[in-house]
mmCIF file of C-alpha atoms and ligand atoms in Angstrom:
data_model
loop_
_atom_site.group_PDB
_atom_site.id
_atom_site.type_symbol
_atom_site.label_atom_id
_atom_site.label_comp_id
_atom_site.label_asym_id
_atom_site.label_seq_id
_atom_site.Cartn_x
_atom_site.Cartn_y
_atom_site.Cartn_z
ATOM 1 C CA MET A 31 7.098 27.750 0.639
ATOM 2 C CA SER A 32 7.800 24.086 1.385
ATOM 3 C CA HIS A 33 7.027 21.558 -1.348
ATOM 4 C CA LEU A 34 6.396 18.835 1.249
ATOM 5 C CA PHE A 35 3.788 20.952 2.977
ATOM 6 C CA SER A 36 1.991 22.183 -0.125
ATOM 7 C CA PRO A 37 -1.443 20.695 -0.892
ATOM 8 C CA LEU A 38 -1.966 17.919 -3.434
ATOM 9 C CA SER A 39 -4.993 16.374 -5.094
ATOM 10 C CA LEU A 40 -5.164 12.648 -5.729
ATOM 11 C CA GLY A 41 -8.143 12.692 -8.071
ATOM 12 C CA PRO A 42 -11.130 13.723 -5.964
ATOM 13 C CA LEU A 43 -9.169 13.700 -2.697
ATOM 14 C CA SER A 44 -7.401 16.831 -1.418
ATOM 15 C CA LEU A 45 -4.403 16.381 0.865
ATOM 16 C CA SER A 46 -3.135 19.244 3.016
ATOM 17 C CA ASN A 47 0.467 18.113 2.574
ATOM 18 C CA ARG A 48 2.439 15.501 0.626
ATOM 19 C CA ILE A 49 3.344 13.120 3.431
ATOM 20 C CA VAL A 50 1.623 9.780 2.871
ATOM 21 C CA ILE A 51 1.735 7.126 5.580
ATOM 22 C CA ALA A 52 2.432 3.966 3.586
ATOM 23 C CA PRO A 53 0.437 0.806 4.325
ATOM 24 C CA MET A 54 1.871 -1.350 7.090
ATOM 25 C CA CYS A 55 0.546 -4.795 8.015
ATOM 26 C CA GLN A 56 0.114 -5.180 11.739
ATOM 27 C CA TYR A 57 -0.515 -8.944 11.902
ATOM 28 C CA SER A 58 -2.928 -8.193 14.724
ATOM 29 C CA ALA A 59 -6.321 -9.164 13.343
ATOM 30 C CA ASP A 60 -8.610 -11.880 14.620
ATOM 31 C CA GLU A 61 -9.929 -13.969 11.679
ATOM 32 C CA GLY A 62 -9.451 -10.896 9.474
ATOM 33 C CA ARG A 63 -11.220 -8.647 11.951
ATOM 34 C CA ALA A 64 -9.531 -5.450 13.172
ATOM 35 C CA THR A 65 -8.862 -5.352 16.926
ATOM 36 C CA ASP A 66 -8.155 -2.748 19.580
ATOM 37 C CA TRP A 67 -4.537 -2.775 18.378
ATOM 38 C CA HIS A 68 -5.739 -1.209 15.140
ATOM 39 C CA ALA A 69 -7.752 1.428 16.982
ATOM 40 C CA GLN A 70 -4.775 2.609 19.021
ATOM 41 C CA HIS A 71 -2.183 2.202 16.226
ATOM 42 C CA LEU A 72 -4.308 4.109 13.697
ATOM 43 C CA GLY A 73 -5.278 6.589 16.397
ATOM 44 C CA THR A 74 -1.607 7.429 16.929
ATOM 45 C CA LEU A 75 -0.827 7.745 13.228
ATOM 46 C CA SER A 76 -3.923 9.849 12.625
ATOM 47 C CA GLN A 77 -2.578 12.477 15.072
ATOM 48 C CA SER A 78 0.726 12.760 13.196
ATOM 49 C CA GLY A 79 -0.141 15.610 10.833
ATOM 50 C CA ALA A 80 0.482 13.564 7.664
ATOM 51 C CA GLY A 81 -1.591 14.372 4.592
ATOM 52 C CA LEU A 82 -2.942 10.837 4.193
ATOM 53 C CA LEU A 83 -2.976 7.570 6.121
ATOM 54 C CA ILE A 84 -3.246 4.408 4.020
ATOM 55 C CA LEU A 85 -4.374 1.481 6.155
ATOM 56 C CA GLU A 86 -2.469 -1.785 5.886
ATOM 57 C CA ALA A 87 -3.070 -4.406 3.217
ATOM 58 C CA ALA A 88 -6.570 -5.767 3.787
ATOM 59 C CA ALA A 89 -7.146 -9.161 2.202
ATOM 60 C CA VAL A 90 -10.060 -9.364 -0.212
ATOM 61 C CA GLU A 91 -10.566 -13.034 0.633
ATOM 62 C CA ALA A 92 -9.402 -15.198 3.522
ATOM 63 C CA ARG A 93 -6.931 -17.242 1.463
ATOM 64 C CA GLY A 94 -5.420 -13.977 0.212
ATOM 65 C CA ARG A 95 -4.016 -13.085 3.635
ATOM 66 C CA ILE A 96 -0.225 -13.094 4.003
ATOM 67 C CA SER A 97 -0.639 -14.630 7.459
ATOM 68 C CA TRP A 98 -3.544 -15.900 9.521
ATOM 69 C CA ALA A 99 -3.297 -12.680 11.575
ATOM 70 C CA ASP A 100 -3.785 -10.293 8.643
ATOM 71 C CA LEU A 101 -6.527 -7.736 8.346
ATOM 72 C CA GLY A 102 -9.360 -8.647 5.971
ATOM 73 C CA LEU A 103 -12.333 -6.972 4.336
ATOM 74 C CA TRP A 104 -14.276 -9.853 2.860
ATOM 75 C CA ASP A 105 -17.506 -10.180 4.848
ATOM 76 C CA ASP A 106 -19.877 -8.334 7.159
ATOM 77 C CA ALA A 107 -17.881 -9.290 10.262
ATOM 78 C CA THR A 108 -14.569 -7.924 8.938
ATOM 79 C CA GLU A 109 -16.322 -4.784 7.709
ATOM 80 C CA ALA A 110 -18.010 -4.199 11.074
ATOM 81 C CA ALA A 111 -14.771 -4.750 13.016
ATOM 82 C CA LEU A 112 -12.886 -2.252 10.864
ATOM 83 C CA GLY A 113 -15.734 0.222 11.248
ATOM 84 C CA GLN A 114 -15.471 -0.150 15.009
ATOM 85 C CA ALA A 115 -11.690 0.357 14.986
ATOM 86 C CA LEU A 116 -12.080 3.476 12.842
ATOM 87 C CA ALA A 117 -14.834 5.090 14.914
ATOM 88 C CA SER A 118 -12.569 6.820 17.436
ATOM 89 C CA VAL A 119 -9.934 7.576 14.771
ATOM 90 C CA ARG A 120 -12.548 9.434 12.745
ATOM 91 C CA ARG A 121 -13.959 11.164 15.785
ATOM 92 C CA TRP A 122 -10.679 12.760 16.774
ATOM 93 C CA SER A 123 -8.823 13.234 13.485
ATOM 94 C CA LYS A 124 -9.499 14.991 10.195
ATOM 95 C CA MET A 125 -6.783 13.089 8.365
ATOM 96 C CA PRO A 126 -8.019 11.469 5.138
ATOM 97 C CA LEU A 127 -7.997 7.686 5.437
ATOM 98 C CA GLY A 128 -7.364 5.209 2.644
ATOM 99 C CA ILE A 129 -6.954 1.456 2.583
ATOM 100 C CA GLN A 130 -4.846 -0.941 0.583
ATOM 101 C CA LEU A 131 -6.751 -3.907 -0.881
ATOM 102 C CA ALA A 132 -4.644 -6.991 -1.395
ATOM 103 C CA HIS A 133 -4.419 -10.652 -2.273
ATOM 104 C CA ALA A 134 -1.178 -12.399 -1.347
ATOM 105 C CA GLY A 135 -1.494 -15.242 -3.890
ATOM 106 C CA ARG A 136 1.420 -17.676 -3.533
ATOM 107 C CA LYS A 137 2.916 -15.588 -0.697
ATOM 108 C CA ALA A 138 -0.128 -16.260 1.515
ATOM 109 C CA SER A 139 -0.319 -18.726 4.409
ATOM 110 C CA THR A 140 2.831 -17.693 6.259
ATOM 111 C CA ALA A 141 3.716 -17.240 9.919
ATOM 112 C CA ARG A 142 3.746 -13.748 11.404
ATOM 113 C CA PRO A 143 7.141 -12.037 10.896
ATOM 114 C CA TRP A 144 7.973 -12.237 14.579
ATOM 115 C CA ASP A 145 7.254 -15.996 14.453
ATOM 116 C CA GLY A 146 9.739 -16.437 11.596
ATOM 117 C CA GLY A 147 7.487 -15.614 8.629
ATOM 118 C CA GLY A 148 7.929 -18.970 6.859
ATOM 119 C CA ALA A 149 5.336 -20.662 4.631
ATOM 120 C CA ILE A 150 2.784 -22.834 6.440
ATOM 121 C CA ALA A 151 1.554 -25.874 4.493
ATOM 122 C CA PRO A 152 -2.153 -26.599 4.114
ATOM 123 C CA GLY A 153 -3.316 -28.878 6.899
ATOM 124 C CA GLN A 154 -0.878 -27.427 9.434
ATOM 125 C CA ALA A 155 -2.110 -25.010 12.102
ATOM 126 C CA HIS A 156 -2.837 -21.610 10.497
ATOM 127 C CA GLY A 157 -2.044 -22.933 6.996
ATOM 128 C CA TRP A 158 -4.109 -23.205 3.820
ATOM 129 C CA GLN A 159 -3.806 -23.944 0.093
ATOM 130 C CA VAL A 160 -2.474 -20.897 -1.737
ATOM 131 C CA VAL A 161 -3.255 -19.807 -5.314
ATOM 132 C CA ALA A 162 -1.124 -18.164 -8.003
ATOM 133 C CA PRO A 163 -0.964 -17.574 -11.757
ATOM 134 C CA SER A 164 1.150 -20.711 -12.117
ATOM 135 C CA ALA A 165 2.034 -23.631 -9.853
ATOM 136 C CA LEU A 166 5.424 -22.157 -8.932
ATOM 137 C CA PRO A 167 6.330 -21.584 -5.272
ATOM 138 C CA PHE A 168 7.982 -18.368 -4.033
ATOM 139 C CA ASN A 169 10.828 -20.227 -2.317
ATOM 140 C CA GLU A 170 12.085 -23.583 -3.518
ATOM 141 C CA GLY A 171 10.545 -26.151 -1.206
ATOM 142 C CA ASP A 172 7.501 -24.040 -0.266
ATOM 143 C CA PRO A 173 4.117 -25.765 -0.701
ATOM 144 C CA LEU A 174 3.008 -25.688 -4.364
ATOM 145 C CA PRO A 175 0.407 -23.049 -5.204
ATOM 146 C CA GLN A 176 -2.664 -23.980 -7.206
ATOM 147 C CA ALA A 177 -2.864 -22.168 -10.570
ATOM 148 C CA LEU A 178 -6.062 -20.131 -10.794
ATOM 149 C CA ASP A 179 -8.463 -21.162 -13.567
ATOM 150 C CA ALA A 180 -10.675 -18.703 -15.471
ATOM 151 C CA ALA A 181 -13.461 -18.922 -12.882
ATOM 152 C CA GLY A 182 -10.916 -18.420 -10.096
ATOM 153 C CA ILE A 183 -9.628 -15.270 -11.807
ATOM 154 C CA ASP A 184 -13.173 -13.918 -12.147
ATOM 155 C CA ALA A 185 -13.718 -14.597 -8.443
ATOM 156 C CA VAL A 186 -10.575 -12.622 -7.538
ATOM 157 C CA VAL A 187 -11.822 -9.643 -9.574
ATOM 158 C CA GLU A 188 -15.196 -9.807 -7.854
ATOM 159 C CA ALA A 189 -13.531 -10.117 -4.410
ATOM 160 C CA PHE A 190 -11.586 -6.888 -5.007
ATOM 161 C CA ALA A 191 -14.778 -5.121 -6.124
ATOM 162 C CA ALA A 192 -16.743 -6.384 -3.121
ATOM 163 C CA ALA A 193 -14.006 -5.278 -0.705
ATOM 164 C CA ALA A 194 -13.924 -1.871 -2.408
ATOM 165 C CA ARG A 195 -17.673 -1.503 -1.870
ATOM 166 C CA ARG A 196 -17.161 -2.307 1.814
ATOM 167 C CA ALA A 197 -14.300 0.217 2.057
ATOM 168 C CA ALA A 198 -16.452 2.942 0.515
ATOM 169 C CA ARG A 199 -19.283 2.060 2.895
ATOM 170 C CA LEU A 200 -16.875 2.560 5.789
ATOM 171 C CA GLY A 201 -16.203 6.082 4.547
ATOM 172 C CA LEU A 202 -12.639 5.387 3.434
ATOM 173 C CA GLU A 203 -11.684 8.071 0.947
ATOM 174 C CA LEU A 204 -9.017 6.283 -1.051
ATOM 175 C CA ILE A 205 -8.336 2.761 -2.243
ATOM 176 C CA GLU A 206 -4.885 1.528 -3.165
ATOM 177 C CA VAL A 207 -4.871 -1.688 -5.193
ATOM 178 C CA HIS A 208 -1.836 -3.691 -4.089
ATOM 179 C CA ALA A 209 0.024 -4.830 -7.198
ATOM 180 C CA ALA A 210 3.500 -4.743 -5.608
ATOM 181 C CA HIS A 211 5.826 -6.811 -3.410
ATOM 182 C CA GLY A 212 5.305 -10.144 -5.118
ATOM 183 C CA TYR A 213 1.647 -10.567 -4.180
ATOM 184 C CA LEU A 214 -1.003 -11.960 -6.507
ATOM 185 C CA LEU A 215 -1.401 -9.083 -8.986
ATOM 186 C CA HIS A 216 2.374 -8.650 -9.215
ATOM 187 C CA GLN A 217 2.673 -12.444 -9.687
ATOM 188 C CA PHE A 218 0.514 -12.087 -12.800
ATOM 189 C CA LEU A 219 2.596 -9.130 -14.066
ATOM 190 C CA SER A 220 6.018 -10.745 -13.755
ATOM 191 C CA PRO A 221 7.174 -13.295 -16.329
ATOM 192 C CA LEU A 222 9.134 -15.005 -13.522
ATOM 193 C CA SER A 223 5.967 -16.096 -11.702
ATOM 194 C CA ASN A 224 3.481 -16.097 -14.580
ATOM 195 C CA ARG A 225 3.982 -18.990 -17.026
ATOM 196 C CA ARG A 226 0.399 -19.160 -18.221
ATOM 197 C CA ASP A 227 -0.410 -19.755 -21.864
ATOM 198 C CA ASP A 228 -3.930 -18.320 -21.816
ATOM 199 C CA ASP A 229 -5.168 -14.696 -22.051
ATOM 200 C CA TYR A 230 -3.461 -13.896 -18.733
ATOM 201 C CA GLY A 231 0.087 -15.033 -19.573
ATOM 202 C CA GLY A 232 2.829 -14.539 -22.128
ATOM 203 C CA LEU A 233 2.713 -11.093 -23.724
ATOM 204 C CA LEU A 234 2.797 -8.048 -21.418
ATOM 205 C CA GLU A 235 -0.703 -7.185 -22.620
ATOM 206 C CA ASN A 236 -1.889 -10.497 -21.187
ATOM 207 C CA ARG A 237 0.128 -10.370 -17.956
ATOM 208 C CA MET A 238 -1.332 -6.976 -17.071
ATOM 209 C CA ARG A 239 -4.898 -8.030 -17.902
ATOM 210 C CA LEU A 240 -5.806 -9.090 -14.366
ATOM 211 C CA LEU A 241 -4.518 -5.873 -12.772
ATOM 212 C CA LEU A 242 -6.443 -3.756 -15.287
ATOM 213 C CA ARG A 243 -9.609 -5.807 -14.743
ATOM 214 C CA VAL A 244 -9.234 -5.412 -10.976
ATOM 215 C CA PHE A 245 -8.622 -1.679 -11.324
ATOM 216 C CA ASP A 246 -11.718 -1.239 -13.508
ATOM 217 C CA ALA A 247 -13.851 -3.337 -11.166
ATOM 218 C CA VAL A 248 -12.723 -1.410 -8.092
ATOM 219 C CA ARG A 249 -13.195 1.951 -9.837
ATOM 220 C CA ALA A 250 -16.708 0.942 -10.907
ATOM 221 C CA ALA A 251 -17.565 -0.366 -7.434
ATOM 222 C CA VAL A 252 -17.059 2.902 -5.559
ATOM 223 C CA PRO A 253 -18.498 6.409 -5.912
ATOM 224 C CA ALA A 254 -16.567 8.976 -7.972
ATOM 225 C CA GLY A 255 -15.599 10.781 -4.759
ATOM 226 C CA VAL A 256 -13.358 7.882 -3.693
ATOM 227 C CA ALA A 257 -9.805 8.084 -5.052
ATOM 228 C CA VAL A 258 -8.500 4.841 -6.591
ATOM 229 C CA GLY A 259 -4.860 4.155 -7.400
ATOM 230 C CA VAL A 260 -2.323 1.360 -7.558
ATOM 231 C CA ARG A 261 0.900 0.388 -5.807
ATOM 232 C CA ILE A 262 3.401 -1.345 -8.053
ATOM 233 C CA SER A 263 6.844 -2.802 -7.717
ATOM 234 C CA ALA A 264 8.640 -1.036 -10.561
ATOM 235 C CA THR A 265 11.233 -3.796 -10.829
ATOM 236 C CA ASP A 266 11.830 -7.331 -9.556
ATOM 237 C CA TRP A 267 15.571 -6.570 -9.300
ATOM 238 C CA VAL A 268 16.126 -9.884 -11.150
ATOM 239 C CA ASP A 269 17.300 -10.228 -14.773
ATOM 240 C CA GLY A 270 14.447 -11.289 -17.024
ATOM 241 C CA GLY A 271 11.803 -10.165 -14.535
ATOM 242 C CA TRP A 272 9.410 -7.253 -14.243
ATOM 243 C CA ASP A 273 11.192 -3.965 -14.912
ATOM 244 C CA VAL A 274 10.809 -0.196 -15.290
ATOM 245 C CA ALA A 275 9.982 -0.329 -19.009
ATOM 246 C CA GLN A 276 7.038 -2.668 -18.354
ATOM 247 C CA SER A 277 6.038 -0.576 -15.318
ATOM 248 C CA ILE A 278 5.773 2.490 -17.552
ATOM 249 C CA VAL A 279 3.438 0.605 -19.896
ATOM 250 C CA VAL A 280 1.255 -0.468 -16.973
ATOM 251 C CA ALA A 281 1.333 3.022 -15.405
ATOM 252 C CA ARG A 282 0.176 4.568 -18.678
ATOM 253 C CA ALA A 283 -2.591 1.997 -19.033
ATOM 254 C CA LEU A 284 -3.729 2.691 -15.467
ATOM 255 C CA GLU A 285 -3.630 6.423 -16.066
ATOM 256 C CA ALA A 286 -5.769 6.008 -19.185
ATOM 257 C CA ARG A 287 -8.330 4.149 -17.036
ATOM 258 C CA GLY A 288 -8.442 6.952 -14.468
ATOM 259 C CA SER A 289 -5.936 5.904 -11.815
ATOM 260 C CA ASP A 290 -5.691 8.773 -9.333
ATOM 261 C CA PHE A 291 -2.100 7.948 -8.344
ATOM 262 C CA ILE A 292 0.712 5.437 -8.796
ATOM 263 C CA HIS A 293 2.656 4.443 -5.673
ATOM 264 C CA VAL A 294 6.084 3.198 -6.718
ATOM 265 C CA SER A 295 7.807 0.525 -4.656
ATOM 266 C CA SER A 296 9.948 -2.404 -5.821
ATOM 267 C CA GLY A 297 10.895 -6.038 -5.303
ATOM 268 C CA GLY A 298 9.287 -8.829 -3.326
ATOM 269 C CA LEU A 299 8.610 -11.236 -6.177
ATOM 270 C CA ASP A 300 11.703 -13.401 -6.287
ATOM 271 C CA PRO A 301 14.156 -14.393 -3.554
ATOM 272 C CA ARG A 302 17.053 -13.874 -6.005
ATOM 273 C CA GLN A 303 16.439 -10.095 -5.960
ATOM 274 C CA GLN A 304 19.493 -7.860 -5.490
ATOM 275 C CA ILE A 305 18.175 -4.598 -4.026
ATOM 276 C CA PRO A 306 20.575 -1.661 -3.720
ATOM 277 C CA VAL A 307 19.087 -0.596 -0.382
ATOM 278 C CA GLY A 308 20.071 2.900 0.717
ATOM 279 C CA PRO A 309 18.518 6.323 1.335
ATOM 280 C CA GLY A 310 15.809 7.006 -1.265
ATOM 281 C CA TYR A 311 16.786 3.885 -3.230
ATOM 282 C CA GLN A 312 13.413 3.653 -5.018
ATOM 283 C CA VAL A 313 13.170 7.347 -5.935
ATOM 284 C CA PRO A 314 14.785 6.863 -9.385
ATOM 285 C CA LEU A 315 12.033 4.332 -10.160
ATOM 286 C CA ALA A 316 9.317 6.812 -9.170
ATOM 287 C CA SER A 317 11.080 9.503 -11.180
ATOM 288 C CA ALA A 318 11.240 7.343 -14.317
ATOM 289 C CA ILE A 319 7.503 6.684 -14.079
ATOM 290 C CA LYS A 320 6.611 10.277 -13.230
ATOM 291 C CA ALA A 321 8.377 11.378 -16.419
ATOM 292 C CA GLN A 322 5.859 9.309 -18.425
ATOM 293 C CA VAL A 323 2.521 9.998 -16.717
ATOM 294 C CA ALA A 324 0.564 13.016 -15.516
ATOM 295 C CA THR A 325 -1.162 11.225 -12.641
ATOM 296 C CA PRO A 326 0.511 11.887 -9.260
ATOM 297 C CA VAL A 327 3.362 9.563 -8.302
ATOM 298 C CA ILE A 328 4.221 8.637 -4.718
ATOM 299 C CA ALA A 329 7.862 7.757 -3.998
ATOM 300 C CA VAL A 330 8.676 5.538 -1.002
ATOM 301 C CA GLY A 331 11.596 3.683 0.551
ATOM 302 C CA LEU A 332 14.079 4.987 3.121
ATOM 303 C CA ILE A 333 12.926 8.560 2.840
ATOM 304 C CA THR A 334 13.609 9.469 6.441
ATOM 305 C CA GLU A 335 14.796 13.087 6.527
ATOM 306 C CA PRO A 336 12.609 16.167 5.964
ATOM 307 C CA ARG A 337 15.161 17.875 3.713
ATOM 308 C CA GLN A 338 15.608 14.671 1.718
ATOM 309 C CA ALA A 339 11.828 14.539 1.176
ATOM 310 C CA GLU A 340 11.745 18.226 0.274
ATOM 311 C CA THR A 341 14.518 17.815 -2.311
ATOM 312 C CA ILE A 342 12.844 14.802 -3.965
ATOM 313 C CA LEU A 343 9.716 16.908 -4.501
ATOM 314 C CA ALA A 344 11.579 20.115 -5.409
ATOM 315 C CA GLU A 345 13.552 18.265 -8.091
ATOM 316 C CA GLY A 346 10.342 16.852 -9.541
ATOM 317 C CA HIS A 347 11.065 13.163 -8.929
ATOM 318 C CA ALA A 348 7.674 12.560 -7.296
ATOM 319 C CA ASP A 349 4.483 14.321 -6.213
ATOM 320 C CA ALA A 350 4.277 12.877 -2.708
ATOM 321 C CA ILE A 351 6.455 10.990 -0.240
ATOM 322 C CA GLY A 352 5.527 7.666 1.334
ATOM 323 C CA ILE A 353 6.868 6.927 4.784
ATOM 324 C CA ALA A 354 6.520 3.671 6.717
ATOM 325 C CA ARG A 355 9.219 2.671 9.218
ATOM 326 C CA GLY A 356 10.211 6.274 9.839
ATOM 327 C CA ILE A 357 6.782 7.148 11.190
ATOM 328 C CA LEU A 358 6.591 4.078 13.421
ATOM 329 C CA TYR A 359 9.909 5.237 14.891
ATOM 330 C CA ASP A 360 8.794 8.854 15.179
ATOM 331 C CA PRO A 361 4.989 9.157 15.061
ATOM 332 C CA ARG A 362 5.280 12.961 15.027
ATOM 333 C CA TRP A 363 7.599 12.937 11.986
ATOM 334 C CA PRO A 364 5.383 15.412 10.091
ATOM 335 C CA TRP A 365 5.484 17.848 13.031
ATOM 336 C CA HIS A 366 9.244 17.637 13.186
ATOM 337 C CA ALA A 367 9.487 17.997 9.407
ATOM 338 C CA ALA A 368 7.253 21.089 9.498
ATOM 339 C CA ALA A 369 9.413 22.598 12.231
ATOM 340 C CA GLU A 370 12.578 21.958 10.215
ATOM 341 C CA LEU A 371 11.137 23.279 6.957
ATOM 342 C CA GLY A 372 9.427 26.310 8.492
ATOM 343 C CA ALA A 373 5.979 25.015 7.529
ATOM 344 C CA GLN A 374 2.728 24.434 9.376
ATOM 345 C CA VAL A 375 0.942 21.241 10.257
ATOM 346 C CA HIS A 376 -2.457 20.334 11.653
ATOM 347 C CA ALA A 377 -2.633 19.251 15.292
ATOM 348 C CA ALA A 378 -5.542 18.338 17.509
ATOM 349 C CA PRO A 379 -6.522 21.181 19.868
ATOM 350 C CA GLN A 380 -5.720 18.945 22.841
ATOM 351 C CA TYR A 381 -2.049 18.993 21.785
ATOM 352 C CA LEU A 382 -1.598 22.640 20.815
ATOM 353 C CA ARG A 383 0.074 23.587 24.080
ATOM 354 C CA CYS A 384 3.087 21.370 23.326
ATOM 355 C CA GLN A 385 4.322 23.776 20.647
ATOM 356 C CA PRO A 386 8.028 24.231 21.311
ATOM 357 C CA HIS A 387 9.159 27.642 22.479
ATOM 358 C CA GLY A 388 10.128 29.823 19.545
ATOM 359 C CA LEU A 389 8.082 27.909 16.955
ATOM 360 C CA ARG A 390 5.047 30.147 17.239
ATOM 361 C CA GLU A 391 3.396 29.114 14.006
ATOM 362 C CA LEU A 392 4.039 25.392 13.816
ATOM 363 C CA PHE A 393 0.378 24.440 14.111
ATOM 364 C CA GLN A 394 -2.310 25.490 11.651
HETATM 365 C C1 LIG B 193 5.742 -3.253 9.484
HETATM 366 C C2 LIG B 193 5.619 -3.073 7.994
HETATM 367 C C3 LIG B 193 4.491 -3.534 7.340
HETATM 368 C C4 LIG B 193 4.330 -3.328 5.953
HETATM 369 N N1 LIG B 193 3.155 -3.696 5.363
HETATM 370 C C5 LIG B 193 2.925 -3.338 4.067
HETATM 371 C C6 LIG B 193 1.653 -3.495 3.479
HETATM 372 O O1 LIG B 193 0.669 -3.879 4.133
HETATM 373 N N2 LIG B 193 1.516 -3.175 2.173
HETATM 374 C C7 LIG B 193 2.555 -2.683 1.427
HETATM 375 O O2 LIG B 193 2.382 -2.407 0.236
HETATM 376 N N3 LIG B 193 3.765 -2.468 1.978
HETATM 377 C C8 LIG B 193 3.964 -2.759 3.280
HETATM 378 N N4 LIG B 193 5.168 -2.457 3.852
HETATM 379 C C9 LIG B 193 6.160 -1.708 3.082
HETATM 380 C C10 LIG B 193 6.032 -0.208 3.346
HETATM 381 O O3 LIG B 193 4.756 0.286 2.946
HETATM 382 C C11 LIG B 193 7.124 0.609 2.647
HETATM 383 O O4 LIG B 193 6.960 0.503 1.252
HETATM 384 C C12 LIG B 193 8.531 0.145 2.992
HETATM 385 O O5 LIG B 193 8.658 -0.111 4.385
HETATM 386 C C13 LIG B 193 9.580 1.167 2.566
HETATM 387 O O6 LIG B 193 9.313 2.428 3.154
HETATM 388 P P1 LIG B 193 10.114 2.944 4.488
HETATM 389 O O7 LIG B 193 11.570 2.885 4.157
HETATM 390 O O8 LIG B 193 9.603 4.333 4.724
HETATM 391 O O9 LIG B 193 9.786 1.992 5.611
HETATM 392 C C14 LIG B 193 5.349 -2.680 5.225
HETATM 393 C C15 LIG B 193 6.506 -2.258 5.882
HETATM 394 C C16 LIG B 193 6.637 -2.421 7.242
HETATM 395 C C17 LIG B 193 7.872 -1.886 7.929
#
């Protein structure tokens, strides 16, 4: 019996296997509104046989977008556009769908990656004033962020809750709060970007206050049947920054508040980061956190081979496997993994006749 293809519950949500399509920004929205790109991109991924598809980071307010082309979920128009993009996906796929809710903070207002990805100053085309815990830019020379005041922090919490309500209304079954990769919630967590001297800065208890408030607000905003969890960067990979020990404290606090999963990534906060990139390079981080919590842990990062994924689960380092680039490269990765591991995967009836000769029981 394959570990990768055994079922898993993330709180109220049952997955048929442990392959999670990690969120991937598409930089293809129109004023935050999903487009036909999203319909076809999500349509493809939803026919892959994965256990769960987490939609890309959706900004909870316009100034929280990484770039002007990011997906948003902050008003009726963005909600309606996403609903339209999801209609055909839902019609033809049974795959559970989640969404990542995000605010980019000081890493907002940038060009699309294929246009260079650099910061765009307010007043320039596609640029706006960014906000952060403290007035410290990501890169030296980037436009200065504005430090959020108490009312601004309250507004961020409410924006996450409002976006969560919209996500639940769209029938999305899981919400992932984005507290990784150097975006706003991670900026509050890390002492490198948070130099506040109020209730939101200094001690770890204060730095994690905003994330916990956002988690509680999102959890309270959606019905109990919607799974809610958090993606964290378990380390900044910079001395004196956010690290695994602090991540364990935050993971335990989230678990105590009912987090249905912790998705463990790393980095993105500070350009000085030294990341030991290689196959499964973030798995030890997931493993360290899994050892301290009972809530399911998703490992991600250069997990590209079915047997590699199987071993990570068999050895108890994580409960599920996130995959991003690997499934863009091979959108039938779960089919190929099932074939290699002698397991079964769900396929749409229209595709059943493609079953390779000799693999009689590939499809459920
Ligand atoms: C095109 C692209 C877009 C991404 N967008 C997001 C995102 O919206 N939110 C997020 O948390 N991570 C994002 N990531 C990171 C992935 O979710 C994943 O953590 C990372 O790529 C490592 O996994 P992989 O080696 O399987 O690609 C993105 C990665 C790629 C390649």
